[in-house]
Short mmCIF file of C-alpha atoms in Angstrom, two decimals:
data_model
loop_
_atom_site.label_atom_id
_atom_site.label_comp_id
_atom_site.label_asym_id
_atom_site.label_seq_id
_atom_site.Cartn_x
_atom_site.Cartn_y
_atom_site.Cartn_z
CA MET L 274 91.63 76.47 -67.62
CA GLY L 275 88.08 76.77 -66.77
CA PHE L 276 85.44 78.51 -68.63
CA TRP L 277 85.17 81.04 -65.70
CA ASP L 278 88.87 81.72 -65.68
CA LEU L 279 89.01 82.41 -69.73
CA PHE L 280 85.96 84.44 -69.37
CA VAL L 281 87.64 87.16 -67.22
CA VAL L 282 91.06 86.88 -69.35
CA ALA L 283 88.26 87.84 -72.18
CA LEU L 284 86.74 90.56 -69.92
CA MET L 285 89.72 93.01 -69.39
CA PRO L 286 90.43 93.91 -72.53
CA VAL L 287 86.52 94.85 -73.26
CA LEU L 288 86.62 96.79 -70.33
CA LYS L 289 89.32 98.71 -71.50
CA VAL L 290 87.21 99.60 -74.71
CA LEU L 291 84.19 100.50 -72.82
CA LEU L 292 85.73 102.38 -70.14
CA VAL L 293 87.37 104.73 -72.88
CA THR L 294 83.86 105.11 -74.79
CA ALA L 295 82.38 106.28 -71.75
CA ILE L 296 85.09 108.80 -71.74
CA GLY L 297 84.26 109.90 -75.28
CA LEU L 298 80.72 109.88 -74.51
CA PHE L 299 81.28 111.79 -71.31
CA LEU L 300 82.93 114.55 -73.11
CA ALA L 301 80.42 114.84 -75.69
CA THR L 302 77.59 115.83 -73.22
CA ASP L 303 76.32 119.47 -73.74
CA GLY L 304 77.52 120.00 -70.42
CA ILE L 305 81.05 119.12 -70.94
CA HIS L 306 81.28 119.69 -74.96
CA LEU L 307 84.54 118.60 -75.40
CA LEU L 308 83.99 116.41 -77.79
CA GLY L 309 81.06 118.30 -79.79
CA ALA L 310 80.32 118.03 -83.50
CA SER L 311 82.71 120.51 -84.64
CA ALA L 312 85.40 118.77 -82.14
CA ARG L 313 84.54 115.21 -83.15
CA ASN L 314 84.78 116.16 -87.02
CA HIS L 315 88.23 117.90 -87.02
CA LEU L 316 89.17 114.68 -84.82
CA ASN L 317 87.64 112.21 -87.18
CA ASN L 318 89.57 114.14 -90.03
CA LEU L 319 93.26 113.77 -87.94
CA VAL L 320 92.28 110.31 -87.39
CA PHE L 321 91.38 109.84 -90.95
CA TYR L 322 94.60 111.43 -92.80
CA VAL L 323 96.98 111.09 -89.89
CA PHE L 324 96.66 108.91 -86.82
CA SER L 325 95.01 105.55 -88.68
CA PRO L 326 97.22 105.92 -92.08
CA ALA L 327 100.39 105.96 -89.39
CA LEU L 328 98.91 103.26 -87.05
CA ILE L 329 98.47 100.80 -90.40
CA GLY L 330 101.81 101.46 -92.15
CA SER L 331 104.06 101.48 -89.04
CA SER L 332 102.22 98.06 -87.93
CA LEU L 333 102.35 96.29 -91.36
CA ALA L 334 106.14 97.69 -92.02
CA ASN L 335 107.02 96.19 -88.65
CA THR L 336 105.19 92.81 -88.41
CA VAL L 337 104.48 91.69 -91.93
CA THR L 338 107.25 90.04 -93.81
CA LEU L 339 107.34 88.06 -97.19
CA ASP L 340 107.34 84.77 -95.06
CA SER L 341 104.73 86.04 -92.68
CA LEU L 342 102.00 87.00 -95.44
CA VAL L 343 102.72 83.45 -96.88
CA THR L 344 101.70 82.19 -93.60
CA LEU L 345 98.74 84.16 -93.13
CA TRP L 346 97.20 84.19 -97.04
CA PHE L 347 94.09 83.09 -95.49
CA MET L 348 93.29 85.81 -93.38
CA PRO L 349 92.13 87.94 -95.99
CA VAL L 350 90.36 85.33 -97.72
CA ASN L 351 88.31 84.90 -93.87
CA ILE L 352 87.82 88.41 -93.67
CA LEU L 353 85.96 88.14 -97.26
CA LEU L 354 84.18 85.14 -96.27
CA THR L 355 82.76 87.52 -93.66
CA PHE L 356 81.63 90.03 -95.61
CA ILE L 357 80.54 87.77 -98.30
CA ILE L 358 78.27 85.75 -96.02
CA GLY L 359 77.06 88.85 -93.84
CA SER L 360 76.01 90.33 -96.82
CA ALA L 361 73.93 87.59 -97.64
CA LEU L 362 72.25 87.72 -94.55
CA GLY L 363 71.91 91.48 -94.52
CA TRP L 364 70.22 91.09 -97.78
CA ALA L 365 67.59 88.55 -96.48
CA LEU L 366 66.96 90.97 -93.47
CA VAL L 367 66.45 93.93 -94.80
CA LYS L 368 63.55 91.73 -97.57
CA ILE L 369 62.33 90.29 -93.92
CA THR L 370 61.98 93.86 -92.17
CA HIS L 371 60.68 95.90 -95.43
CA THR L 372 63.33 98.36 -94.84
CA PRO L 373 63.14 101.61 -96.71
CA LYS L 374 65.36 101.13 -100.03
CA HIS L 375 67.75 103.89 -99.44
CA LEU L 376 68.70 102.29 -96.03
CA HIS L 377 69.63 98.62 -97.36
CA GLY L 378 73.15 99.61 -98.12
CA THR L 379 73.30 100.84 -94.41
CA ILE L 380 71.74 97.49 -92.58
CA ILE L 381 73.82 95.43 -95.05
CA SER L 382 77.34 96.62 -94.34
CA CYS L 383 76.36 96.78 -90.61
CA CYS L 384 75.76 92.64 -91.19
CA SER L 385 78.83 92.40 -93.46
CA ALA L 386 81.70 94.80 -91.62
CA GLY L 387 82.77 94.09 -88.37
CA ASN L 388 85.57 96.49 -86.36
CA LEU L 389 88.51 94.60 -87.12
CA GLY L 390 90.76 97.12 -86.77
CA ASN L 391 91.15 99.16 -83.23
CA LEU L 392 89.26 96.46 -81.74
CA LEU L 393 91.69 94.00 -82.11
CA LEU L 394 94.41 96.08 -81.72
CA ILE L 395 93.19 96.35 -78.08
CA ILE L 396 91.76 93.12 -77.41
CA LEU L 397 94.86 90.68 -78.70
CA PRO L 398 97.88 92.28 -77.14
CA ALA L 399 95.70 92.75 -73.72
CA LEU L 400 94.79 89.39 -73.93
CA CYS L 401 98.46 87.99 -74.13
CA GLU L 402 99.55 90.23 -71.58
CA GLU L 403 97.17 88.65 -69.09
CA ASN L 404 98.91 85.82 -66.53
CA ASN L 405 96.33 83.49 -67.83
CA SER L 406 96.60 83.69 -70.93
CA PRO L 407 96.19 80.71 -73.13
CA PHE L 408 98.51 81.83 -75.71
CA GLY L 409 101.60 81.28 -74.30
CA ASP L 410 104.66 83.96 -73.90
CA SER L 411 103.47 87.40 -73.45
CA THR L 412 106.19 88.53 -75.93
CA ALA L 413 105.55 86.98 -78.20
CA CYS L 414 101.87 86.65 -78.04
CA SER L 415 102.04 90.18 -78.27
CA ALA L 416 104.42 90.54 -81.37
CA TYR L 417 102.14 87.74 -82.94
CA GLY L 418 98.89 89.55 -82.18
CA GLN L 419 100.14 93.04 -83.05
CA ALA L 420 100.68 91.11 -86.81
CA TYR L 421 97.51 89.53 -87.12
CA ALA L 422 95.66 92.91 -85.93
CA SER L 423 97.84 95.11 -88.42
CA LEU L 424 97.13 92.60 -91.05
CA SER L 425 93.53 92.36 -90.56
CA MET L 426 93.16 96.60 -90.17
CA ALA L 427 94.77 97.13 -93.34
CA VAL L 428 92.72 94.25 -95.38
CA LEU L 429 89.66 96.18 -93.42
CA ALA L 430 90.31 99.35 -94.95
CA ILE L 431 91.02 98.16 -98.85
CA TYR L 432 87.91 96.00 -98.32
CA ILE L 433 86.04 98.99 -96.75
CA TRP L 434 86.83 101.91 -98.60
CA SER L 435 85.60 99.45 -101.89
CA TYR L 436 82.96 97.20 -101.56
CA VAL L 437 80.65 98.77 -98.39
CA TYR L 438 81.50 102.54 -99.82
CA TYR L 439 80.13 101.63 -103.10
CA ILE L 440 77.14 99.73 -101.91
CA MET L 441 76.23 102.84 -99.33
CA ARG L 442 76.51 104.97 -102.39
CA ALA L 443 74.55 103.08 -104.81
CA SER L 444 71.85 102.21 -101.88
CA ALA L 445 71.97 106.03 -101.24
CA SER L 446 71.39 107.10 -105.05
CA ASP L 447 69.00 104.16 -106.34
CA GLU L 448 65.63 105.44 -105.38
CA SER L 449 63.14 103.94 -108.09
CA LYS L 450 61.00 106.81 -109.21
CA GLU L 451 57.87 106.97 -112.06
CA ILE L 452 56.69 110.47 -112.47
CA ASN L 453 53.91 110.59 -114.66
CA GLY L 454 52.70 113.51 -116.82
CA ASN L 455 53.36 116.08 -119.24
CA ASN L 456 53.79 112.64 -121.81
CA THR L 457 56.97 111.60 -119.99
CA THR L 458 57.69 108.42 -118.16
CA ILE L 459 60.73 107.43 -116.45
CA ILE L 460 62.18 104.33 -116.63
CA ILE L 461 63.98 102.18 -114.39
CA SER L 462 66.33 100.01 -116.13
CA PRO L 463 67.33 96.54 -114.26
CA CYS L 464 70.68 98.37 -113.17
CA GLY L 465 68.73 101.23 -112.11
CA GLU L 466 69.45 103.83 -114.66
CA THR L 467 66.75 106.31 -116.17
CA SER L 468 65.60 107.19 -119.27
CA ASP L 469 63.18 109.44 -120.75
CA TYR L 470 60.74 107.10 -122.46
CA THR L 471 59.38 109.89 -124.33
CA GLU L 472 62.49 111.33 -125.52
CA ALA L 473 63.74 108.32 -126.71
CA LEU L 474 60.63 107.67 -129.05
CA LEU L 475 60.70 111.09 -130.33
CA SER L 476 64.57 111.37 -130.82
CA GLU L 477 65.60 111.34 -134.84
CA ASP L 478 69.07 109.76 -133.58
CA VAL L 479 67.91 106.76 -132.15
CA PRO L 480 68.45 103.68 -134.69
CA THR L 481 64.71 102.27 -135.64
CA THR L 482 65.15 98.47 -134.93
CA GLU L 483 61.60 97.41 -136.99
CA ASN L 484 63.19 95.59 -139.44
CA LEU L 485 66.44 93.69 -137.68
CA PRO L 486 66.25 90.10 -137.41
CA ALA L 487 64.72 89.37 -133.37
CA GLU L 488 68.01 87.61 -132.20
CA VAL L 489 70.63 91.00 -133.62
CA GLU L 490 67.76 93.03 -132.03
CA LEU L 491 68.06 90.63 -128.50
CA GLN L 492 72.13 91.02 -128.80
CA GLU L 493 71.68 94.42 -128.97
CA SER L 494 69.62 95.02 -125.79
CA ILE L 495 71.75 92.42 -123.85
CA LEU L 496 74.84 94.52 -125.00
CA GLN L 497 73.45 98.25 -124.18
CA ARG L 498 72.21 96.99 -120.70
CA THR L 499 75.74 95.11 -120.10
CA ARG L 500 77.37 98.57 -120.93
CA GLN L 501 74.47 100.02 -119.03
CA CYS L 502 75.63 98.29 -116.03
CA ILE L 503 79.65 98.92 -116.60
CA SER L 504 79.31 102.43 -116.78
CA ARG L 505 77.48 102.46 -113.69
CA ILE L 506 79.46 100.52 -111.79
CA ALA L 507 82.60 102.29 -112.80
CA GLY L 508 80.95 106.28 -111.98
CA LYS L 509 79.95 104.79 -108.88
CA MET L 510 83.32 103.41 -107.85
CA ASN L 511 84.96 106.19 -106.57
CA VAL L 512 88.78 105.77 -107.09
CA ARG L 513 89.62 108.47 -104.83
CA MET L 514 87.65 106.74 -101.79
CA VAL L 515 88.99 103.19 -102.83
CA LEU L 516 92.51 105.14 -102.65
CA ALA L 517 91.68 106.33 -99.11
CA PRO L 518 94.90 107.47 -96.82
CA SER L 519 94.50 104.45 -94.91
CA THR L 520 94.72 101.95 -98.19
CA ILE L 521 97.50 103.91 -99.42
CA ALA L 522 99.58 103.31 -96.07
CA ALA L 523 98.64 99.50 -95.94
CA MET L 524 100.11 99.53 -99.79
CA ALA L 525 103.54 101.53 -98.37
CA GLY L 526 103.19 99.21 -94.96
CA PHE L 527 103.45 95.85 -97.41
CA ALA L 528 106.52 96.87 -99.29
CA ILE L 529 108.48 98.42 -96.42
CA GLY L 530 107.90 94.77 -95.02
CA ILE L 531 108.03 92.68 -97.70
CA ILE L 532 110.89 94.38 -99.84
CA SER L 533 113.94 93.48 -97.35
CA PRO L 534 116.23 96.15 -98.52
CA ILE L 535 113.84 98.98 -97.91
CA ARG L 536 113.13 97.15 -94.44
CA LYS L 537 116.57 97.22 -93.49
CA LEU L 538 116.90 101.07 -94.30
CA MET L 539 113.85 101.83 -92.26
CA ILE L 540 113.17 99.00 -89.56
CA GLY L 541 115.39 97.91 -86.75
CA ASP L 542 117.87 99.78 -84.25
CA SER L 543 120.82 100.28 -86.65
CA ALA L 544 118.55 101.17 -89.86
CA PRO L 545 119.44 104.58 -91.26
CA LEU L 546 116.21 105.55 -91.89
CA ARG L 547 114.68 104.60 -88.74
CA VAL L 548 113.55 107.96 -87.65
CA ILE L 549 110.56 107.90 -90.45
CA TYR L 550 109.38 104.49 -88.83
CA SER L 551 109.19 105.73 -85.11
CA SER L 552 108.10 109.52 -86.47
CA ALA L 553 105.08 107.05 -87.84
CA ASN L 554 105.04 104.70 -84.96
CA LEU L 555 104.46 107.68 -82.80
CA LEU L 556 101.41 109.14 -84.50
CA GLY L 557 99.83 105.39 -84.89
CA GLU L 558 100.08 105.19 -81.15
CA ALA L 559 97.40 108.23 -80.96
CA ALA L 560 94.86 106.32 -83.48
CA ILE L 561 93.37 103.39 -81.11
CA PRO L 562 92.61 106.20 -78.17
CA SER L 563 91.39 108.81 -80.60
CA ILE L 564 89.06 106.18 -82.78
CA THR L 565 87.78 104.94 -79.53
CA LEU L 566 86.96 108.22 -77.77
CA ILE L 567 84.86 109.04 -81.39
CA VAL L 568 83.16 105.90 -81.19
CA GLY L 569 82.02 107.12 -77.44
CA ALA L 570 81.07 110.50 -78.71
CA ASN L 571 79.25 109.12 -81.76
CA LEU L 572 77.33 107.17 -79.42
CA LEU L 573 75.29 110.04 -77.58
CA ARG L 574 73.71 110.62 -81.01
CA GLY L 575 71.96 107.07 -80.69
CA LEU L 576 70.36 108.15 -77.37
CA LYS L 577 68.87 111.02 -78.59
CA ARG L 578 67.59 109.56 -81.90
CA SER L 579 65.85 106.79 -82.94
CA GLY L 580 66.12 106.66 -86.57
CA ALA L 581 66.74 102.67 -87.07
CA SER L 582 63.31 100.22 -86.93
CA ILE L 583 63.53 97.47 -83.63
CA SER L 584 63.31 94.83 -86.10
CA ALA L 585 65.99 95.97 -87.90
CA MET L 586 68.32 96.68 -85.06
CA ILE L 587 67.48 93.04 -83.60
CA GLY L 588 68.39 91.55 -86.77
CA ILE L 589 71.75 93.26 -86.86
CA ILE L 590 72.22 92.07 -83.36
CA GLY L 591 71.41 88.60 -84.42
CA VAL L 592 73.15 88.48 -87.48
CA ARG L 593 76.69 89.84 -85.38
CA PHE L 594 76.47 88.41 -82.05
CA VAL L 595 74.36 84.69 -83.05
CA VAL L 596 74.62 83.74 -86.21
CA LEU L 597 78.01 84.84 -87.80
CA PRO L 598 80.35 83.36 -84.82
CA PRO L 599 79.26 79.89 -85.05
CA ILE L 600 79.77 79.87 -89.08
CA GLY L 601 82.96 81.25 -88.08
CA ILE L 602 83.87 78.47 -85.84
CA GLY L 603 82.82 76.07 -88.67
CA VAL L 604 84.72 77.61 -91.43
CA VAL L 605 87.93 78.09 -89.06
CA LYS L 606 87.60 74.59 -88.06
CA ALA L 607 87.31 73.34 -92.07
CA ALA L 608 90.36 75.29 -92.91
CA HIS L 609 92.28 73.91 -90.10
CA HIS L 610 91.05 70.07 -91.08
CA PHE L 611 92.27 70.66 -94.61
CA GLY L 612 95.35 72.14 -93.61
CA ILE L 613 94.97 75.62 -94.73
CA VAL L 614 95.36 77.15 -91.28
CA GLU L 615 97.86 75.95 -89.02
CA SER L 616 97.74 75.19 -85.33
CA ASP L 617 98.68 78.07 -83.86
CA PRO L 618 95.82 79.16 -81.14
CA LEU L 619 96.16 82.76 -81.27
CA TYR L 620 95.90 82.48 -84.76
CA GLN L 621 92.84 80.53 -85.22
CA PHE L 622 91.10 82.45 -82.08
CA THR L 623 91.63 85.99 -84.09
CA LEU L 624 89.97 84.60 -87.28
CA MET L 625 87.25 83.28 -84.87
CA LEU L 626 86.91 86.55 -83.70
CA GLN L 627 86.48 88.29 -86.95
CA PHE L 628 83.45 86.55 -86.91
CA ALA L 629 81.84 87.82 -83.61
CA VAL L 630 82.85 91.70 -83.40
CA PRO L 631 80.25 94.40 -83.69
CA PRO L 632 79.85 96.44 -87.16
CA ALA L 633 82.86 98.66 -88.21
CA MET L 634 82.58 102.54 -86.95
CA ASN L 635 83.49 103.73 -90.28
CA ILE L 636 80.30 102.61 -91.68
CA GLY L 637 79.01 105.66 -89.92
CA THR L 638 81.86 107.81 -91.60
CA ILE L 639 80.70 106.55 -95.18
CA ALA L 640 76.80 107.42 -93.79
CA GLN L 641 78.25 111.07 -93.52
CA LEU L 642 79.99 111.14 -96.71
CA VAL L 643 76.87 109.88 -98.92
CA ASN L 644 74.21 111.95 -96.72
CA THR L 645 72.20 108.86 -95.85
CA GLY L 646 71.28 106.80 -92.46
CA GLU L 647 73.09 109.15 -90.38
CA SER L 648 70.93 108.96 -87.66
CA GLU L 649 70.01 105.30 -88.25
CA CYS L 650 73.64 104.57 -88.15
CA SER L 651 74.31 106.29 -84.77
CA VAL L 652 71.16 104.35 -83.15
CA ILE L 653 72.88 101.08 -84.60
CA MET L 654 75.88 101.74 -83.27
CA LEU L 655 74.98 102.33 -79.50
CA TRP L 656 72.84 99.24 -79.26
CA THR L 657 75.51 96.74 -81.25
CA TYR L 658 78.05 98.50 -79.03
CA ALA L 659 76.16 98.33 -75.71
CA VAL L 660 75.21 94.38 -76.70
CA ALA L 661 79.03 93.38 -77.96
CA SER L 662 79.94 94.79 -74.25
CA VAL L 663 78.89 90.91 -73.21
CA SER L 664 78.84 89.30 -76.70
CA VAL L 665 82.59 89.59 -77.60
CA THR L 666 83.40 88.87 -73.95
CA LEU L 667 81.64 85.39 -73.93
CA TRP L 668 82.30 84.63 -77.60
CA SER L 669 86.10 85.63 -76.74
CA ALA L 670 86.10 83.29 -74.20
CA PHE L 671 84.58 80.41 -76.07
CA PHE L 672 86.80 80.80 -78.89
CA MET L 673 89.82 80.25 -76.27
CA TRP L 674 87.97 77.34 -74.96
CA LEU L 675 88.12 75.84 -78.45
CA VAL L 676 91.54 76.54 -79.27
CA SER L 677 93.58 75.99 -76.29
#
């Protein structure tokens, strides 16, 4: 199959996403106002607490088994690599562009966390349904594609609400300040804690180390800083956000799919508790259109604001659509060469595509939660998703050409 034919195949799912996104943007305009700020907030809560967990849990329960999980063990590693490599590139970007410190977490998150959830759930089944698809029988392809997308979405949910939430919250709160006056100086430690230096010197409770050997003093200093770092990380690691509804749903879906007795109770036409799965699946079907409508509605904010610098914007686009995809090709090809990844074209395509998608929309939700970088997120999402309409299509066609 020629590259142009593959390009047309890759274009169809992207157009579906664009059309639904455009509808969301239209519904959010001032003239229509069906997806205004209040409506978006309510719909976002429904997605966060109901639709998305139902989709993740039902998809995993139906498609992931113990055998398939053993086969797909490299996918969580692959996603982790996208986060690590993207974070390193994002860190370099904030240093090069001299991004304000409170936006470091936003830029790094946009470079590291891709939209591996609803975007893959739209793209993979749509590619399988195309007549010229290089992935064989459409029924089998759709089943495998849903399994890959479901696992990708579940792993993303865990990484997003642990790693990304932490670095964005840490970036929002770690602003170094030095206040001189009234004999008080605020000292910033290597881990970002502040301490009142004058108060520490005058405090009678602080033990003196004048007569202690230098080695003991050094050891105490190292231990104290280590404890401070651990305490600071533990304090910022919000367990409630790590155990978000989507994460809990992923754990439940894994348990149902992997544990055979529970799976037989809930999955299948003759399962006694199949109504539970059917209900969750019905709710989950509302997640993808709802999320995509919210994406479009949120993009309207990007048209009205210009909080992000042009250099940072170009850098994020370059990282996500120019630098990461070739790295993804190298990672997948190397894994296949060493026998880590099987020869399944759809599986290899999915692993490569995880390096080429735009930033995850959850970043905007986290920006609202930590109350920093909201306007910048809107602008970043607007332009990255505009570029993604072309970039994802081109990379998808190229990936299909590589694996077919």
